[in-house]
XYZ file of N, CA and C in Angstrom:
414
model
N 6.725 -3.084 10.008
C 7.003 -2.383 11.242
C 7.644 -3.370 12.200
N 8.613 -2.894 12.907
C 9.350 -3.717 13.856
C 9.476 -2.933 15.165
N 9.511 -3.614 16.294
C 9.576 -2.932 17.578
C 10.851 -2.101 17.697
N 11.906 -2.431 16.957
C 13.115 -1.607 16.979
C 12.848 -0.211 16.426
N 11.761 -0.041 15.674
C 11.373 1.258 15.123
C 10.591 2.100 16.125
N 10.338 1.578 17.308
C 9.399 2.197 18.241
C 9.695 3.670 18.521
N 10.920 4.018 18.849
C 11.222 5.408 19.217
C 10.941 6.361 18.054
N 11.334 5.977 16.852
C 11.079 6.815 15.678
C 9.586 6.895 15.383
N 8.893 5.791 15.562
C 7.441 5.760 15.334
C 6.737 6.677 16.340
N 7.097 6.579 17.608
C 6.474 7.416 18.630
C 6.729 8.892 18.372
N 7.920 9.239 17.929
C 8.215 10.640 17.612
C 7.299 11.134 16.495
N 7.089 10.304 15.485
C 6.194 10.668 14.380
C 4.750 10.769 14.857
N 4.308 9.797 15.649
C 2.943 9.806 16.159
C 2.697 11.026 17.047
N 3.685 11.398 17.845
C 3.519 12.531 18.763
C 3.314 13.844 18.009
N 3.843 13.948 16.801
C 3.705 15.164 15.995
C 2.384 15.217 15.238
N 1.698 14.099 15.120
C 0.518 14.006 14.258
C -0.708 14.638 14.898
N -1.375 15.494 14.129
C -2.641 16.047 14.601
C -3.724 14.993 14.407
N -4.704 15.007 15.275
C -5.812 14.072 15.138
C -5.498 12.661 15.587
N -4.385 12.467 16.288
C -4.018 11.139 16.777
C -3.890 11.204 18.288
N -4.568 10.320 18.970
C -4.542 10.279 20.422
C -3.674 9.113 20.873
N -2.663 9.397 21.674
C -1.788 8.350 22.199
C -2.205 8.028 23.628
N -2.222 6.742 23.933
C -2.681 6.263 25.238
C -1.698 5.221 25.775
N -2.035 4.657 26.921
C -1.217 3.589 27.515
C -1.068 2.412 26.555
N -2.074 2.199 25.715
C -2.036 1.085 24.761
C -0.943 1.280 23.711
N -0.329 2.452 23.674
C 0.752 2.716 22.727
C 2.130 2.607 23.378
N 2.191 2.015 24.567
C 3.488 1.811 25.227
C 4.324 0.827 24.410
N 5.609 0.842 24.630
C 6.513 -0.090 23.927
C 6.053 -1.526 24.118
N 5.674 -1.890 25.336
C 5.262 -3.260 25.627
C 3.977 -3.614 24.878
N 3.026 -2.708 24.864
C 1.766 -2.973 24.172
C 1.967 -3.091 22.667
N 2.765 -2.201 22.103
C 3.022 -2.262 20.663
C 3.798 -3.531 20.322
N 4.725 -3.936 21.174
C 5.471 -5.188 20.934
C 4.518 -6.380 20.905
N 3.562 -6.432 21.836
C 2.577 -7.518 21.850
C 1.707 -7.475 20.594
N 1.307 -6.283 20.208
C 0.457 -6.116 19.022
C 1.183 -6.608 17.771
N 2.431 -6.216 17.621
C 3.206 -6.634 16.444
C 3.462 -8.142 16.454
N 3.664 -8.717 17.627
C 3.874 -10.171 17.713
C 2.601 -10.911 17.310
N 1.460 -10.362 17.678
C 0.179 -10.989 17.346
C -0.203 -10.771 15.880
N 0.271 -9.677 15.299
C -0.054 -9.292 13.919
C 1.244 -9.018 13.158
N 2.025 -10.055 12.865
C 3.379 -9.835 12.346
C 3.477 -9.333 10.905
N 2.433 -9.413 10.121
C 2.569 -9.075 8.692
C 1.546 -8.047 8.223
N 1.099 -7.181 9.144
C 0.028 -6.263 8.764
C 0.323 -4.797 9.061
N 1.406 -4.487 9.735
C 1.773 -3.107 10.062
C 3.050 -2.737 9.314
N 3.107 -1.471 8.857
C 4.201 -1.072 7.969
C 4.707 0.319 8.291
N 5.960 0.565 7.915
C 6.536 1.904 7.941
C 6.971 2.259 6.528
N 6.992 3.557 6.256
C 7.553 4.072 5.003
C 8.818 4.830 5.378
N 9.898 4.541 4.665
C 11.180 5.191 4.932
C 11.663 5.934 3.699
N 12.246 7.076 3.946
C 12.940 7.824 2.898
C 14.308 8.166 3.458
N 15.352 7.758 2.739
C 16.735 7.975 3.170
C 16.974 7.475 4.589
N 16.390 6.310 4.908
C 16.601 5.687 6.207
C 15.796 6.289 7.347
N 14.965 7.275 7.053
C 14.140 7.917 8.087
C 12.687 7.494 7.910
N 12.052 7.115 9.017
C 10.635 6.746 8.973
C 9.804 8.011 8.785
N 9.034 8.030 7.692
C 8.198 9.191 7.367
C 6.711 8.834 7.369
N 6.389 7.571 7.565
C 4.998 7.157 7.589
C 4.841 5.837 8.308
N 3.640 5.627 8.882
C 3.346 4.376 9.578
C 1.891 4.006 9.390
N 1.636 2.729 9.477
C 0.275 2.246 9.647
C 0.350 1.036 10.570
N -0.461 1.069 11.597
C -0.583 -0.035 12.541
C -1.883 -0.736 12.202
N -1.823 -2.000 11.885
C -3.025 -2.732 11.508
C -2.956 -4.149 12.056
N -4.115 -4.662 12.402
C -4.161 -6.016 12.942
C -5.564 -6.578 12.839
N -5.729 -7.723 13.458
C -7.000 -8.433 13.356
C -7.349 -9.094 14.669
N -8.643 -9.273 14.854
C -9.128 -10.063 15.976
C -9.399 -11.497 15.525
N -9.026 -11.809 14.280
C -9.261 -13.123 13.698
C -10.481 -13.158 12.797
N -11.269 -12.101 12.842
C -12.496 -12.022 12.069
C -12.546 -10.767 11.201
N -12.173 -9.640 11.760
C -12.141 -8.358 11.068
C -10.772 -7.724 11.249
N -10.419 -6.886 10.287
C -9.186 -6.127 10.388
C -9.456 -4.760 10.983
N -8.422 -4.178 11.563
C -8.508 -2.847 12.145
C -7.272 -2.062 11.761
N -7.500 -0.926 11.145
C -6.422 -0.054 10.726
C -6.321 1.081 11.735
N -5.113 1.311 12.238
C -4.902 2.314 13.275
C -3.611 3.074 13.006
N -3.544 4.265 13.492
C -2.320 5.068 13.496
C -1.669 5.198 12.118
N -2.480 5.560 11.137
C -1.911 5.935 9.838
C -1.406 7.357 9.979
N -0.108 7.526 9.831
C 0.514 8.845 9.959
C 1.568 8.980 8.878
N 1.560 10.133 8.219
C 2.636 10.501 7.289
C 3.159 11.850 7.744
N 4.474 11.963 7.846
C 5.096 13.230 8.218
C 4.576 14.343 7.318
N 4.281 15.482 7.905
C 3.701 16.592 7.150
C 4.541 16.944 5.920
N 5.841 16.845 6.017
C 6.745 17.154 4.913
C 6.532 16.248 3.707
N 6.040 15.034 3.940
C 5.936 14.040 2.870
C 4.504 13.706 2.470
N 3.553 14.531 2.888
C 2.158 14.274 2.538
C 1.888 14.622 1.081
N 0.774 14.086 0.578
C 0.321 14.307 -0.809
C 1.291 13.727 -1.835
N 1.990 12.673 -1.438
C 2.902 11.981 -2.344
C 2.513 10.514 -2.528
N 1.352 10.121 -2.008
C 0.889 8.753 -2.160
C 1.361 7.794 -1.075
N 2.102 8.293 -0.098
C 2.645 7.423 0.951
C 1.523 6.854 1.820
N 0.584 7.694 2.221
C -0.530 7.223 3.044
C -1.353 6.175 2.326
N -1.648 6.423 1.071
C -2.419 5.456 0.284
C -1.669 4.142 0.170
N -0.367 4.213 -0.076
C 0.440 2.989 -0.183
C 0.425 2.210 1.134
N 0.537 2.921 2.261
C 0.520 2.245 3.556
C -0.825 1.573 3.815
N -1.918 2.251 3.489
C -3.249 1.657 3.663
C -3.379 0.410 2.789
N -2.966 0.516 1.536
C -3.057 -0.626 0.621
C -2.223 -1.798 1.119
N -1.024 -1.541 1.637
C -0.181 -2.617 2.173
C -0.845 -3.293 3.367
N -1.422 -2.495 4.248
C -2.093 -3.059 5.426
C -3.284 -3.916 5.022
N -4.106 -3.415 4.113
C -5.286 -4.168 3.670
C -4.854 -5.446 2.951
N -3.810 -5.360 2.132
C -3.285 -6.559 1.456
C -2.715 -7.544 2.469
N -2.018 -7.043 3.491
C -1.492 -7.918 4.535
C -2.609 -8.648 5.263
N -3.672 -7.930 5.568
C -4.826 -8.562 6.210
C -5.484 -9.579 5.277
N -5.654 -9.207 4.018
C -6.274 -10.124 3.054
C -5.453 -11.399 2.901
N -4.130 -11.276 2.983
C -3.265 -12.453 2.803
C -3.441 -13.486 3.910
N -4.015 -13.069 5.041
C -4.291 -14.018 6.124
C -5.791 -14.271 6.273
N -6.551 -13.928 5.230
C -7.966 -14.275 5.180
C -8.926 -13.244 5.764
N -8.451 -12.037 6.007
C -9.312 -10.993 6.569
C -9.749 -10.072 5.429
N -11.033 -10.139 5.076
C -11.540 -9.381 3.932
C -12.088 -8.010 4.318
N -12.611 -7.871 5.523
C -13.251 -6.613 5.923
C -12.401 -5.921 6.984
N -12.166 -4.633 6.771
C -11.335 -3.865 7.692
C -12.077 -2.611 8.132
N -11.946 -2.293 9.411
C -12.558 -1.099 10.002
C -11.446 -0.147 10.440
N -11.825 1.112 10.618
C -10.920 2.090 11.212
C -11.741 3.121 11.957
N -11.099 3.854 12.832
C -11.761 4.888 13.619
C -11.087 6.220 13.318
N -11.903 7.252 13.099
C -11.412 8.604 12.845
C -12.177 9.537 13.774
N -11.472 10.429 14.444
C -12.154 11.406 15.283
C -13.122 12.218 14.438
N -14.282 12.512 15.001
C -15.336 13.240 14.281
C -14.836 14.569 13.736
N -13.954 15.245 14.450
C -13.469 16.540 14.012
C -12.307 16.469 13.018
N -11.827 15.278 12.704
C -10.700 15.137 11.784
C -11.215 15.008 10.344
N -11.653 16.136 9.801
C -12.248 16.157 8.459
C -11.238 15.765 7.376
N -9.984 16.146 7.540
C -8.978 15.813 6.526
C -8.807 14.299 6.414
N -8.754 13.604 7.546
C -8.627 12.140 7.519
C -9.872 11.513 6.909
N -11.037 12.039 7.233
C -12.268 11.503 6.673
C -12.269 11.630 5.154
N -11.868 12.796 4.646
C -11.814 12.987 3.183
C -10.799 12.034 2.543
N -9.654 11.841 3.195
C -8.622 10.931 2.679
C -9.186 9.526 2.502
N -9.811 9.002 3.545
C -10.332 7.638 3.473
C -11.488 7.531 2.485
N -12.343 8.529 2.438
C -13.451 8.496 1.486
C -12.945 8.493 0.048
N -11.882 9.233 -0.238
C -11.294 9.211 -1.596
C -10.767 7.823 -1.947
N -10.381 7.052 -0.931
C -9.871 5.699 -1.160
C -10.983 4.654 -1.208
N -12.240 5.073 -1.040
C -13.353 4.132 -1.123
C -13.887 3.640 0.207
N -13.344 4.110 1.317
C -13.871 3.764 2.631
C -15.157 4.546 2.832
N -16.068 4.046 3.651
C -17.320 4.751 3.895
C -17.627 4.784 5.389
N -18.269 5.872 5.790
C -18.644 6.056 7.197
C -19.793 5.134 7.562
N -19.789 4.668 8.772
C -20.851 3.819 9.300
C -21.571 4.603 10.381
N -22.706 5.153 10.049
C -23.447 5.957 11.009
C -24.417 5.138 11.847
N -24.601 3.872 11.514
C -25.574 3.059 12.240
C -24.980 2.383 13.474
N -23.698 2.581 13.727
C -23.074 1.983 14.900
C -22.461 3.076 15.764
N -22.285 2.780 17.015
C -21.630 3.691 17.941
C -20.543 2.915 18.660
N -19.375 3.505 18.768
C -18.267 2.853 19.444
C -18.371 3.086 20.952
N -18.174 2.033 21.732
C -18.110 2.111 23.177
C -16.765 1.557 23.614
N -16.237 2.071 24.701
C -14.962 1.591 25.226
C -15.115 1.232 26.694
N -14.291 0.316 27.132
C -14.235 -0.100 28.525
C -12.781 -0.345 28.852
N -12.307 0.203 29.935
C -10.912 0.025 30.331
C -10.891 -0.726 31.651
N -10.536 -1.980 31.614
C -10.537 -2.825 32.804
C -9.619 -2.281 33.878
N -8.487 -1.708 33.503
C -7.556 -1.201 34.514
C -8.158 -0.036 35.285
N -9.008 0.761 34.664
C -9.692 1.843 35.378
C -10.667 1.301 36.403
N -11.276 0.166 36.110
C -12.302 -0.407 36.986
C -11.740 -1.328 38.064
N -10.474 -1.705 37.941
C -9.867 -2.543 38.965
C -9.650 -1.750 40.256
N -9.517 -0.444 40.137
C -9.234 0.407 41.298
C -10.501 1.020 41.893
N -11.650 0.679 41.335
C -12.905 1.297 41.808
C -13.374 0.693 43.115
């Protein structure tokens, strides 16, 4: 994945069900993310058109897989699985063995996809978020 792909990637992400886009998905934020994680995010192209993406990176200790999207027209062809495998291999190549991902509770199709690939749900943890920019104005 390269920042020059941003407009095509955003168009694909905007069409995806079960994907939430936020300020963290701005061109500037994605450019910083890709600079920090240069070999872990990928696009799939068919005839020069981006039909799939996976955004993946690391905090230096664990990997995080985000924004796996395949265009509806090209699903069930192994593209999503290939993108996940590339991301996990990219993380492993820099010494990151364990990777996490987040799926919305209501996104049953994504949950089934990852479970078929050997991923497992972690019910013993709860995700919390904090947005510093929201609290700067309080």
